[in-house]
Amino acid sequence: MTSSVLLYSGVRIMEENKIKVLIVEDEAKLARFVELELKHEGYDVVIAENGRAAIEKFYESSPDIMLLDLMLPELNGMEVCRRIRKESDIPIIMITAKGETMDKIAGLDSGADDYITKPFVIEELLARIRAAMRRSTMDKPSAESDILTLKNLTVDISRRTVKLDDNEIELTKREFDLLAYLIKNKNIVITREQILNRVWGYDYFGETNIVDVYIRYLRTKIDDKYGVKFIHTIRGVGYFAKDEEQDN
Ligand code: CA
């Protein structure tokens, strides 16, 4: 009994739907200051102290937005920006020091969405983050490839909606990400570890049975409610979403 209570309080923490900001800044004090301000505003924060770490943290933690200092050890901000842009269209706000403003054009050319000059007031940074996030959610094109299907289940990645025939199914962010990941890899068995890495991120150190808990949530909301069976268990291995009609 006690363990399930603990589990549930843990689950509640996992369900928080926070925007994750990757701060790339080699001035530790400034990075710490921005981190505290952002956390106070309810953001999740990851810090990278140089250009190479920025690339690594980007892959590890899949942030929603990036604050990128221009002058960095290892790789400079422009180079980091170019590399990230090959992989992702997350909003990138370039941070330049006073006197580096001539780099504005180059920064935008390398794929940054916006830039802010140091020293800045935190309110301005927060406003730019909000604006960049608004633009990025509005810009998302709802291309055909953004629609995933599994039998009569339709998952719209850009709108983040799930429908079974015409019934809309309400999912939390994590449930949605888990379902989308399973369906993207439908008919392939996915291990718990793979799910943890992709859906929760490499920095997740909590309960490993969190995956089973969320699978159960999905089954409650979809399989049980509509009398279908989408998510199959391979004991001791993991899970898979089965497309074709079969037994069990
Ligand atoms: Ca710097």
Coordinates of N, CA and C and ligand atoms in Angstrom, one line a residue:
M1 N 0.8 -1.2 0.0 CA 0.0 0.0 0.0 C 0.9 1.3 0.0
T2 N 1.8 1.3 0.9 CA 2.7 2.4 1.0 C 3.4 2.7 -0.3
S3 N 3.9 1.6 -0.9 CA 4.7 1.8 -2.1 C 3.8 2.4 -3.2
S4 N 2.6 2.0 -3.3 CA 1.8 2.6 -4.4 C 1.5 4.1 -4.1
V5 N 1.4 4.4 -2.9 CA 1.2 5.9 -2.5 C 2.4 6.6 -3.0
L6 N 3.6 6.1 -2.7 CA 4.8 6.7 -3.1 C 4.9 6.8 -4.6
L7 N 4.5 5.7 -5.2 CA 4.5 5.7 -6.7 C 3.6 6.8 -7.3
Y8 N 2.5 6.9 -6.7 CA 1.6 7.9 -7.2 C 2.0 9.3 -7.0
S9 N 2.7 9.6 -5.9 CA 3.2 10.9 -5.7 C 4.3 11.2 -6.7
G10 N 5.1 10.1 -7.0 CA 6.2 10.2 -8.0 C 5.6 10.5 -9.3
V11 N 4.5 9.8 -9.6 CA 3.9 10.0 -10.9 C 3.4 11.4 -11.1
R12 N 2.9 12.0 -10.1 CA 2.3 13.3 -10.2 C 3.4 14.3 -10.6
I13 N 4.6 14.1 -10.0 CA 5.7 14.9 -10.3 C 6.1 14.8 -11.8
M14 N 6.1 13.5 -12.3 CA 6.5 13.3 -13.7 C 5.5 13.9 -14.6
E15 N 4.3 14.1 -14.2 CA 3.3 14.6 -15.1 C 3.4 16.1 -15.4
E16 N 4.2 16.8 -14.6 CA 4.2 18.3 -14.8 C 4.7 18.5 -16.2
N17 N 4.0 19.4 -16.9 CA 4.2 19.7 -18.3 C 5.0 20.9 -18.5
K18 N 6.3 20.8 -18.2 CA 7.2 22.0 -18.1 C 7.9 22.2 -19.5
I19 N 8.1 23.4 -19.8 CA 9.0 23.7 -21.0 C 10.4 23.7 -20.5
K20 N 11.2 22.9 -21.3 CA 12.6 22.7 -21.0 C 13.5 23.7 -21.7
V21 N 14.3 24.4 -21.0 CA 15.2 25.4 -21.6 C 16.6 24.9 -21.4
L22 N 17.3 24.9 -22.5 CA 18.8 24.6 -22.5 C 19.5 25.9 -22.5
I23 N 20.2 26.2 -21.4 CA 21.0 27.5 -21.3 C 22.5 27.1 -21.7
V24 N 23.0 27.7 -22.7 CA 24.4 27.5 -23.1 C 25.2 28.8 -22.8
E25 N 26.0 28.7 -21.7 CA 26.6 29.9 -21.2 C 27.8 29.5 -20.4
D26 N 29.0 30.1 -20.8 CA 30.2 29.7 -20.1 C 30.5 30.6 -18.8
E27 N 29.7 31.7 -18.7 CA 29.8 32.4 -17.4 C 28.9 31.8 -16.4
A28 N 29.5 31.1 -15.5 CA 28.8 30.2 -14.5 C 27.8 31.1 -13.7
K29 N 28.2 32.3 -13.3 CA 27.3 33.1 -12.5 C 26.0 33.5 -13.3
L30 N 26.3 33.9 -14.5 CA 25.1 34.3 -15.3 C 24.2 33.2 -15.6
A31 N 24.8 32.0 -15.9 CA 24.0 30.8 -16.2 C 23.1 30.5 -15.0
R32 N 23.8 30.5 -13.8 CA 23.1 30.2 -12.5 C 21.9 31.2 -12.3
F33 N 22.2 32.5 -12.6 CA 21.2 33.5 -12.4 C 20.0 33.3 -13.3
V34 N 20.3 33.0 -14.5 CA 19.2 32.8 -15.5 C 18.4 31.5 -15.1
E35 N 19.2 30.5 -14.7 CA 18.5 29.2 -14.3 C 17.5 29.5 -13.2
L36 N 18.0 30.2 -12.1 CA 17.1 30.4 -11.0 C 15.8 31.2 -11.4
E37 N 16.0 32.2 -12.3 CA 14.9 33.0 -12.7 C 13.9 32.2 -13.5
L38 N 14.5 31.3 -14.4 CA 13.6 30.5 -15.2 C 12.9 29.5 -14.4
K39 N 13.6 28.9 -13.5 CA 12.9 27.9 -12.6 C 11.8 28.5 -11.8
H40 N 12.1 29.7 -11.4 CA 11.0 30.5 -10.6 C 9.8 30.7 -11.5
E41 N 10.0 30.8 -12.8 CA 8.9 31.0 -13.7 C 8.3 29.7 -14.1
G42 N 8.8 28.6 -13.6 CA 8.2 27.3 -13.9 C 8.8 26.5 -15.0
Y43 N 9.9 27.0 -15.5 CA 10.6 26.3 -16.6 C 11.5 25.2 -16.0
D44 N 11.8 24.2 -16.8 CA 12.8 23.2 -16.5 C 14.1 23.7 -17.1
V45 N 15.2 23.5 -16.5 CA 16.4 24.1 -17.0 C 17.6 23.1 -17.1
V46 N 18.3 23.1 -18.2 CA 19.5 22.3 -18.4 C 20.6 23.3 -18.8
I47 N 21.8 23.1 -18.2 CA 22.9 24.1 -18.5 C 24.0 23.4 -19.2
A48 N 24.6 24.0 -20.2 CA 25.8 23.5 -20.9 C 26.8 24.7 -20.8
E49 N 28.0 24.4 -20.4 CA 29.0 25.5 -20.2 C 29.9 25.7 -21.4
N50 N 29.8 24.9 -22.4 CA 30.6 25.2 -23.6 C 29.9 24.6 -24.8
G51 N 30.4 24.9 -26.0 CA 29.7 24.5 -27.2 C 29.6 23.0 -27.4
R52 N 30.6 22.3 -27.0 CA 30.5 20.8 -27.2 C 29.5 20.2 -26.3
A53 N 29.5 20.7 -25.1 CA 28.5 20.3 -24.1 C 27.1 20.6 -24.6
A54 N 27.0 21.7 -25.2 CA 25.7 22.2 -25.7 C 25.1 21.1 -26.7
I55 N 25.9 20.6 -27.6 CA 25.4 19.6 -28.5 C 25.0 18.4 -27.8
E56 N 25.9 17.9 -26.9 CA 25.6 16.7 -26.1 C 24.3 16.9 -25.3
K57 N 24.2 18.0 -24.6 CA 23.0 18.2 -23.8 C 21.7 18.3 -24.6
F58 N 21.9 18.8 -25.8 CA 20.7 18.9 -26.7 C 20.2 17.6 -27.0
Y59 N 21.1 16.6 -27.3 CA 20.6 15.3 -27.7 C 20.1 14.5 -26.4
E60 N 20.8 14.7 -25.3 CA 20.4 14.0 -24.1 C 19.1 14.5 -23.6
S61 N 18.8 15.8 -23.6 CA 17.7 16.3 -22.8 C 16.5 16.8 -23.7
S62 N 16.7 16.7 -25.0 CA 15.7 17.3 -26.0 C 14.9 18.5 -25.4
P63 N 15.6 19.6 -25.4 CA 15.0 20.8 -24.8 C 13.9 21.4 -25.8
D64 N 13.1 22.2 -25.3 CA 12.0 22.9 -26.1 C 12.5 24.2 -26.7
I65 N 13.5 24.8 -26.0 CA 14.1 26.1 -26.5 C 15.5 26.2 -26.0
M66 N 16.3 27.0 -26.7 CA 17.7 27.1 -26.4 C 18.1 28.5 -26.3
L67 N 18.8 28.9 -25.2 CA 19.5 30.2 -25.0 C 20.9 30.0 -25.3
L68 N 21.4 30.6 -26.3 CA 22.8 30.3 -26.8 C 23.7 31.4 -26.8
D69 N 24.7 31.4 -25.9 CA 25.7 32.5 -25.8 C 26.6 32.4 -27.1
L70 N 27.0 33.5 -27.6 CA 27.7 33.5 -28.9 C 29.2 33.1 -28.7
M71 N 29.9 33.8 -27.7 CA 31.3 33.5 -27.4 C 31.4 32.4 -26.4
L72 N 31.8 31.2 -26.9 CA 31.9 30.0 -26.1 C 33.2 29.3 -26.3
P73 N 33.7 28.6 -25.3 CA 34.8 27.7 -25.5 C 34.4 26.5 -26.4
E74 N 35.4 25.9 -26.9 CA 35.2 24.6 -27.7 C 34.5 24.9 -29.1
L75 N 33.2 25.1 -29.1 CA 32.5 25.5 -30.4 C 31.8 26.8 -30.1
N76 N 31.9 27.8 -31.0 CA 31.2 29.0 -30.7 C 29.7 28.9 -31.0
G77 N 28.9 29.9 -30.5 CA 27.5 29.8 -30.6 C 26.9 29.6 -32.0
M78 N 27.6 30.3 -32.9 CA 27.2 30.2 -34.3 C 27.3 28.8 -34.8
E79 N 28.4 28.2 -34.5 CA 28.6 26.8 -35.0 C 27.6 25.8 -34.3
V80 N 27.4 26.0 -33.0 CA 26.4 25.2 -32.3 C 25.1 25.3 -33.0
C81 N 24.7 26.6 -33.3 CA 23.4 26.9 -33.9 C 23.3 26.2 -35.2
R82 N 24.3 26.2 -36.1 CA 24.3 25.6 -37.4 C 24.1 24.1 -37.2
R83 N 24.8 23.5 -36.3 CA 24.7 22.0 -36.1 C 23.3 21.6 -35.6
I84 N 22.8 22.4 -34.6 CA 21.5 22.1 -34.1 C 20.4 22.2 -35.2
R85 N 20.6 23.2 -36.0 CA 19.6 23.5 -37.1 C 19.5 22.3 -38.1
K86 N 20.6 21.6 -38.2 CA 20.5 20.4 -39.2 C 19.6 19.4 -38.6
E87 N 19.3 19.4 -37.3 CA 18.6 18.3 -36.7 C 17.2 18.8 -36.2
S88 N 17.1 20.0 -35.9 CA 15.9 20.5 -35.2 C 15.5 21.9 -35.5
D89 N 14.2 22.2 -35.3 CA 13.8 23.6 -35.5 C 13.3 24.2 -34.2
I90 N 13.9 23.7 -33.1 CA 13.5 24.4 -31.8 C 14.0 25.8 -31.8
P91 N 13.2 26.7 -31.1 CA 13.6 28.1 -31.0 C 15.0 28.3 -30.4
I92 N 15.8 29.1 -31.0 CA 17.1 29.4 -30.5 C 17.3 30.9 -30.3
I93 N 17.5 31.3 -29.1 CA 17.7 32.8 -28.8 C 19.2 32.9 -28.6
M94 N 19.9 33.7 -29.4 CA 21.3 33.9 -29.3 C 21.6 35.0 -28.3
I95 N 22.6 34.8 -27.5 CA 22.9 35.8 -26.5 C 24.3 36.4 -26.9
T96 N 24.3 37.7 -27.1 CA 25.6 38.3 -27.5 C 26.0 39.3 -26.5
A97 N 27.3 39.5 -26.4 CA 27.8 40.5 -25.4 C 27.8 41.9 -26.1
K98 N 27.8 43.0 -25.3 CA 27.8 44.3 -25.9 C 29.1 44.4 -26.8
G99 N 28.9 45.1 -27.9 CA 30.0 45.2 -28.9 C 30.1 44.1 -29.9
E100 N 29.3 43.0 -29.6 CA 29.2 41.9 -30.6 C 28.0 42.1 -31.5
T101 N 27.3 43.2 -31.3 CA 26.0 43.4 -32.0 C 26.1 43.2 -33.5
M102 N 27.3 43.5 -34.1 CA 27.5 43.3 -35.5 C 27.3 41.9 -35.9
D103 N 27.3 41.0 -35.0 CA 27.1 39.6 -35.3 C 25.7 39.2 -35.4
K104 N 24.8 40.2 -35.2 CA 23.4 39.9 -35.2 C 22.9 39.2 -36.5
I105 N 23.4 39.8 -37.6 CA 23.0 39.3 -38.9 C 23.5 37.8 -39.1
A106 N 24.8 37.7 -38.8 CA 25.4 36.4 -38.9 C 24.7 35.4 -38.0
G107 N 24.3 35.8 -36.8 CA 23.6 34.9 -35.9 C 22.2 34.5 -36.5
L108 N 21.5 35.4 -37.0 CA 20.2 35.1 -37.6 C 20.4 34.2 -38.9
D109 N 21.5 34.5 -39.6 CA 21.8 33.7 -40.8 C 22.1 32.2 -40.4
S110 N 22.7 32.0 -39.2 CA 23.1 30.7 -38.8 C 21.9 29.9 -38.3
G111 N 20.7 30.6 -38.2 CA 19.5 29.9 -37.9 C 18.9 30.2 -36.6
A112 N 19.4 31.2 -35.9 CA 18.8 31.7 -34.6 C 17.5 32.4 -34.9
D113 N 16.6 32.3 -34.0 CA 15.3 32.9 -34.2 C 15.2 34.4 -33.7
D114 N 16.1 34.6 -32.7 CA 16.1 35.9 -32.1 C 17.4 36.1 -31.4
Y115 N 17.7 37.3 -30.9 CA 18.9 37.5 -30.2 C 18.7 38.6 -29.1
I116 N 19.5 38.5 -28.1 CA 19.4 39.5 -27.0 C 20.8 39.8 -26.6
T117 N 21.0 41.1 -26.2 CA 22.4 41.6 -25.9 C 22.6 41.7 -24.4
K118 N 23.8 41.2 -24.0 CA 24.2 41.3 -22.6 C 24.7 42.7 -22.3
P119 N 24.5 43.3 -21.2 CA 23.6 42.8 -20.1 C 22.1 43.1 -20.5
F120 N 21.3 42.1 -20.1 CA 19.9 42.3 -20.4 C 19.1 42.2 -19.1
V121 N 17.9 42.8 -19.1 CA 17.0 42.6 -17.9 C 16.3 41.3 -18.1
I122 N 16.1 40.6 -17.0 CA 15.5 39.3 -17.1 C 14.1 39.3 -17.7
E123 N 13.3 40.4 -17.4 CA 12.0 40.4 -18.0 C 12.0 40.4 -19.5
E124 N 13.0 41.0 -20.1 CA 13.1 41.0 -21.6 C 13.4 39.6 -22.1
L125 N 14.3 38.9 -21.4 CA 14.6 37.6 -21.8 C 13.4 36.7 -21.7
L126 N 12.7 36.8 -20.6 CA 11.4 36.0 -20.4 C 10.4 36.3 -21.5
A127 N 10.3 37.6 -21.8 CA 9.3 38.0 -22.9 C 9.7 37.3 -24.2
R128 N 11.0 37.3 -24.5 CA 11.5 36.8 -25.8 C 11.3 35.2 -25.8
I129 N 11.5 34.6 -24.6 CA 11.3 33.2 -24.6 C 9.8 32.9 -24.8
R130 N 8.9 33.6 -24.2 CA 7.5 33.4 -24.4 C 7.1 33.6 -25.9
A131 N 7.7 34.7 -26.5 CA 7.4 35.0 -27.9 C 7.9 33.9 -28.8
A132 N 9.1 33.4 -28.5 CA 9.7 32.4 -29.4 C 8.9 31.1 -29.2
M133 N 8.4 30.7 -28.0 CA 7.6 29.5 -27.8 C 6.3 29.6 -28.6
R134 N 5.7 30.8 -28.5 CA 4.4 31.1 -29.2 C 4.6 30.8 -30.7
R135 N 5.6 31.5 -31.2 CA 5.9 31.4 -32.7 C 6.1 29.9 -33.0
S136 N 6.9 29.2 -32.2 CA 7.2 27.8 -32.6 C 6.0 26.9 -32.6
T137 N 5.1 27.1 -31.6 CA 3.9 26.3 -31.6 C 2.9 26.7 -32.7
M138 N 2.9 28.0 -33.1 CA 2.0 28.4 -34.2 C 2.5 28.0 -35.6
D139 N 3.9 28.0 -35.7 CA 4.5 27.7 -37.0 C 4.4 26.2 -37.4
K140 N 4.2 25.4 -36.4 CA 4.3 23.9 -36.7 C 3.3 23.6 -37.9
P141 N 3.8 23.2 -39.0 CA 2.9 22.8 -40.1 C 2.3 21.4 -39.8
S142 N 1.0 21.3 -40.1 CA 0.4 20.0 -39.9 C 0.5 19.2 -41.1
A143 N 1.7 18.7 -41.4 CA 2.0 17.9 -42.6 C 1.4 16.5 -42.5
E144 N 1.2 15.9 -43.6 CA 0.6 14.5 -43.6 C 1.4 13.6 -42.7
S145 N 2.8 13.8 -42.7 CA 3.6 12.9 -41.9 C 3.5 13.1 -40.4
D146 N 2.8 14.2 -40.0 CA 2.6 14.4 -38.6 C 1.4 13.6 -38.0
I147 N 0.7 12.9 -38.9 CA -0.4 12.0 -38.5 C 0.1 10.6 -38.5
L148 N 0.0 10.0 -37.3 CA 0.3 8.6 -37.1 C -1.0 7.8 -36.9
T149 N -1.0 6.6 -37.5 CA -2.2 5.8 -37.3 C -1.9 4.4 -36.8
L150 N -2.8 3.9 -36.1 CA -2.7 2.5 -35.7 C -4.1 2.0 -35.7
K151 N -4.4 1.1 -36.7 CA -5.8 0.7 -36.9 C -6.7 1.9 -36.9
N152 N -7.7 2.0 -36.0 CA -8.6 3.2 -36.1 C -8.2 4.3 -35.1
L153 N -7.0 4.2 -34.6 CA -6.4 5.2 -33.7 C -5.6 6.2 -34.5
T154 N -5.9 7.5 -34.3 CA -5.2 8.5 -35.1 C -4.5 9.5 -34.1
V155 N -3.1 9.6 -34.3 CA -2.4 10.5 -33.4 C -1.8 11.7 -34.3
D156 N -2.2 12.9 -33.9 CA -1.8 14.1 -34.7 C -0.7 14.7 -33.9
I157 N 0.6 14.5 -34.4 CA 1.7 15.0 -33.6 C 1.8 16.5 -33.5
S158 N 1.4 17.2 -34.5 CA 1.5 18.7 -34.3 C 0.4 19.3 -33.5
R159 N -0.7 18.7 -33.6 CA -1.8 19.2 -32.7 C -1.9 18.6 -31.4
R160 N -1.1 17.5 -31.3 CA -1.1 16.7 -30.0 C -2.5 16.2 -29.6
T161 N -3.2 15.7 -30.6 CA -4.5 15.1 -30.3 C -4.5 13.6 -30.7
V162 N -5.3 12.9 -30.0 CA -5.5 11.4 -30.2 C -7.0 11.1 -30.4
K163 N -7.3 10.4 -31.5 CA -8.7 10.1 -31.7 C -8.8 8.6 -32.0
L164 N -9.8 8.0 -31.4 CA -10.2 6.6 -31.7 C -11.5 6.7 -32.5
D165 N -11.5 6.5 -33.8 CA -12.6 6.9 -34.7 C -12.9 8.3 -34.4
D166 N -14.0 8.7 -34.0 CA -14.3 10.1 -33.8 C -14.2 10.5 -32.3
N167 N -13.8 9.6 -31.4 CA -13.7 9.9 -30.0 C -12.4 10.5 -29.7
E168 N -12.4 11.7 -29.2 CA -11.1 12.3 -28.8 C -10.7 11.8 -27.4
I169 N -9.4 11.4 -27.3 CA -8.9 10.8 -26.1 C -7.9 11.8 -25.5
E170 N -8.2 12.2 -24.2 CA -7.4 13.2 -23.5 C -6.2 12.5 -22.9
L171 N -5.0 12.9 -23.2 CA -3.8 12.3 -22.6 C -2.9 13.4 -22.0
T172 N -2.1 13.1 -21.0 CA -1.1 14.0 -20.5 C 0.0 14.1 -21.5
K173 N 0.9 15.0 -21.3 CA 2.0 15.2 -22.3 C 2.8 13.9 -22.3
R174 N 3.1 13.3 -21.2 CA 4.0 12.1 -21.1 C 3.2 10.9 -21.8
E175 N 2.0 10.8 -21.5 CA 1.2 9.7 -22.1 C 1.2 9.8 -23.6
F176 N 1.0 11.1 -24.1 CA 1.0 11.3 -25.5 C 2.4 10.9 -26.1
D177 N 3.4 11.4 -25.5 CA 4.8 11.1 -26.0 C 5.0 9.6 -26.1
L178 N 4.6 8.9 -25.1 CA 4.8 7.4 -25.0 C 4.0 6.8 -26.1
L179 N 2.7 7.2 -26.3 CA 1.9 6.6 -27.3 C 2.5 6.8 -28.7
A180 N 2.9 8.1 -28.9 CA 3.4 8.5 -30.2 C 4.7 7.7 -30.5
Y181 N 5.5 7.5 -29.5 CA 6.8 6.7 -29.7 C 6.5 5.3 -30.1
L182 N 5.5 4.7 -29.4 CA 5.1 3.3 -29.7 C 4.6 3.2 -31.1
I183 N 3.7 4.1 -31.5 CA 3.1 4.0 -32.8 C 4.1 4.3 -33.9
K184 N 5.0 5.2 -33.7 CA 6.1 5.5 -34.7 C 6.8 4.2 -35.0
N185 N 7.0 3.4 -34.0 CA 7.7 2.1 -34.1 C 6.8 0.9 -34.1
K186 N 5.6 1.1 -34.7 CA 4.6 0.0 -34.5 C 5.1 -1.3 -35.1
N187 N 4.6 -2.3 -34.4 CA 5.0 -3.7 -34.8 C 6.5 -4.0 -34.5
I188 N 7.2 -3.1 -33.8 CA 8.5 -3.4 -33.3 C 8.5 -3.4 -31.8
V189 N 9.2 -4.4 -31.2 CA 9.2 -4.5 -29.7 C 10.2 -3.4 -29.2
I190 N 9.7 -2.6 -28.3 CA 10.6 -1.5 -27.7 C 10.8 -1.9 -26.3
T191 N 12.1 -1.8 -25.9 CA 12.4 -2.2 -24.5 C 12.1 -1.0 -23.5
R192 N 11.9 -1.4 -22.3 CA 11.6 -0.3 -21.3 C 12.7 0.7 -21.3
E193 N 13.9 0.3 -21.4 CA 15.1 1.2 -21.4 C 15.0 2.2 -22.6
Q194 N 14.6 1.7 -23.8 CA 14.5 2.5 -24.9 C 13.4 3.6 -24.7
I195 N 12.3 3.1 -24.1 CA 11.2 4.0 -23.9 C 11.6 5.1 -22.9
L196 N 12.3 4.7 -21.8 CA 12.8 5.6 -20.8 C 13.7 6.7 -21.4
N197 N 14.6 6.2 -22.3 CA 15.6 7.1 -22.9 C 14.9 8.1 -23.8
R198 N 13.9 7.6 -24.6 CA 13.3 8.5 -25.6 C 12.2 9.3 -25.1
V199 N 11.4 8.8 -24.2 CA 10.2 9.5 -23.7 C 10.5 10.3 -22.4
W200 N 11.4 9.8 -21.6 CA 11.7 10.5 -20.3 C 13.0 11.2 -20.4
G201 N 13.9 10.8 -21.3 CA 15.2 11.4 -21.4 C 16.3 10.7 -20.6
Y202 N 17.5 10.9 -21.1 CA 18.6 10.2 -20.5 C 18.9 10.7 -19.0
D203 N 18.4 11.9 -18.7 CA 18.7 12.4 -17.4 C 17.7 11.9 -16.3
Y204 N 16.8 11.0 -16.7 CA 15.8 10.5 -15.8 C 16.4 9.4 -14.9
F205 N 16.3 9.7 -13.6 CA 16.9 8.7 -12.6 C 15.9 8.2 -11.6
G206 N 14.6 8.3 -12.0 CA 13.6 7.9 -11.0 C 13.3 6.4 -11.1
E207 N 12.1 6.0 -10.7 CA 11.7 4.6 -10.8 C 11.7 4.1 -12.2
T208 N 12.2 2.9 -12.5 CA 12.2 2.4 -13.8 C 10.9 1.8 -14.2
N209 N 10.1 1.5 -13.2 CA 8.7 0.9 -13.5 C 7.7 2.0 -13.9
I210 N 8.3 3.2 -14.0 CA 7.4 4.4 -14.5 C 6.8 4.0 -15.8
V211 N 7.6 3.3 -16.7 CA 7.1 3.0 -18.0 C 5.9 2.1 -17.9
D212 N 6.0 1.1 -17.0 CA 4.8 0.2 -16.8 C 3.6 0.9 -16.3
V213 N 3.9 1.9 -15.4 CA 2.8 2.7 -14.9 C 2.1 3.5 -16.0
Y214 N 2.9 4.0 -16.9 CA 2.3 4.8 -18.0 C 1.6 4.0 -19.0
I215 N 2.2 2.8 -19.3 CA 1.5 1.9 -20.2 C 0.1 1.5 -19.6
R216 N 0.1 1.4 -18.3 CA -1.2 1.1 -17.7 C -2.2 2.3 -17.8
Y217 N -1.7 3.5 -17.7 CA -2.5 4.6 -17.9 C -3.1 4.6 -19.3
L218 N -2.2 4.4 -20.3 CA -2.7 4.4 -21.7 C -3.8 3.3 -21.9
R219 N -3.5 2.1 -21.3 CA -4.5 1.0 -21.5 C -5.8 1.4 -20.8
T220 N -5.7 2.1 -19.7 CA -7.0 2.4 -19.0 C -7.8 3.4 -19.9
K221 N -7.0 4.4 -20.5 CA -7.7 5.4 -21.2 C -8.1 5.0 -22.6
I222 N -7.4 4.0 -23.2 CA -7.8 3.6 -24.6 C -8.3 2.2 -24.6
D223 N -7.4 1.2 -24.3 CA -7.8 -0.2 -24.5 C -9.0 -0.6 -23.7
D224 N -8.9 -0.3 -22.4 CA -10.0 -0.7 -21.5 C -11.3 0.0 -21.8
K225 N -11.2 1.3 -22.0 CA -12.3 2.2 -22.2 C -13.1 1.8 -23.5
Y226 N -12.3 1.5 -24.6 CA -13.0 1.2 -25.9 C -13.0 -0.3 -26.3
G227 N -12.5 -1.1 -25.3 CA -12.5 -2.6 -25.6 C -11.7 -3.0 -26.8
V228 N -10.5 -2.4 -26.9 CA -9.5 -2.7 -28.0 C -8.2 -3.1 -27.3
K229 N -7.3 -3.6 -28.2 CA -6.0 -3.9 -27.6 C -4.9 -3.5 -28.6
F230 N -4.3 -2.3 -28.2 CA -3.3 -1.7 -29.1 C -1.9 -2.1 -28.6
I231 N -1.7 -2.0 -27.2 CA -0.4 -2.1 -26.7 C -0.2 -3.5 -26.1
H232 N 0.8 -4.2 -26.7 CA 1.1 -5.6 -26.3 C 2.3 -5.7 -25.4
T233 N 2.3 -6.6 -24.5 CA 3.5 -6.8 -23.6 C 4.3 -8.0 -24.0
I234 N 5.6 -7.9 -24.1 CA 6.4 -9.0 -24.3 C 7.2 -9.2 -22.9
R235 N 6.8 -10.2 -22.2 CA 7.3 -10.3 -20.8 C 8.8 -10.3 -20.7
G236 N 9.3 -9.5 -19.8 CA 10.8 -9.4 -19.6 C 11.5 -8.6 -20.7
V237 N 10.8 -8.1 -21.7 CA 11.4 -7.4 -22.8 C 10.9 -6.0 -22.9
G238 N 9.6 -5.8 -23.2 CA 9.1 -4.5 -23.3 C 7.7 -4.5 -23.9
Y239 N 7.4 -3.5 -24.8 CA 6.1 -3.4 -25.3 C 6.1 -3.1 -26.8
F240 N 5.0 -3.3 -27.5 CA 4.9 -2.9 -28.8 C 3.4 -2.6 -29.2
A241 N 3.3 -1.7 -30.2 CA 1.9 -1.4 -30.6 C 1.7 -2.2 -31.9
K242 N 0.6 -3.0 -31.9 CA 0.4 -3.9 -33.0 C -0.6 -3.4 -33.9
D243 N -0.3 -3.4 -35.2 CA -1.1 -2.8 -36.2 C -2.1 -3.7 -36.8
E244 N -1.7 -4.9 -37.2 CA -2.6 -5.8 -37.9 C -3.5 -6.6 -36.9
E245 N -4.7 -6.9 -37.3 CA -5.6 -7.7 -36.4 C -5.0 -9.1 -36.2
Q246 N -4.8 -9.4 -34.9 CA -4.4 -10.8 -34.6 C -5.0 -11.3 -33.3
D247 N -4.6 -12.5 -33.0 CA -5.2 -13.0 -31.7 C -4.8 -12.2 -30.5
N248 N -5.2 -12.6 -29.4 CA -5.1 -11.9 -28.1 C -5.1 -10.4 -28.2
Ligands
CA1 CA 30.6 33.7 -23.3

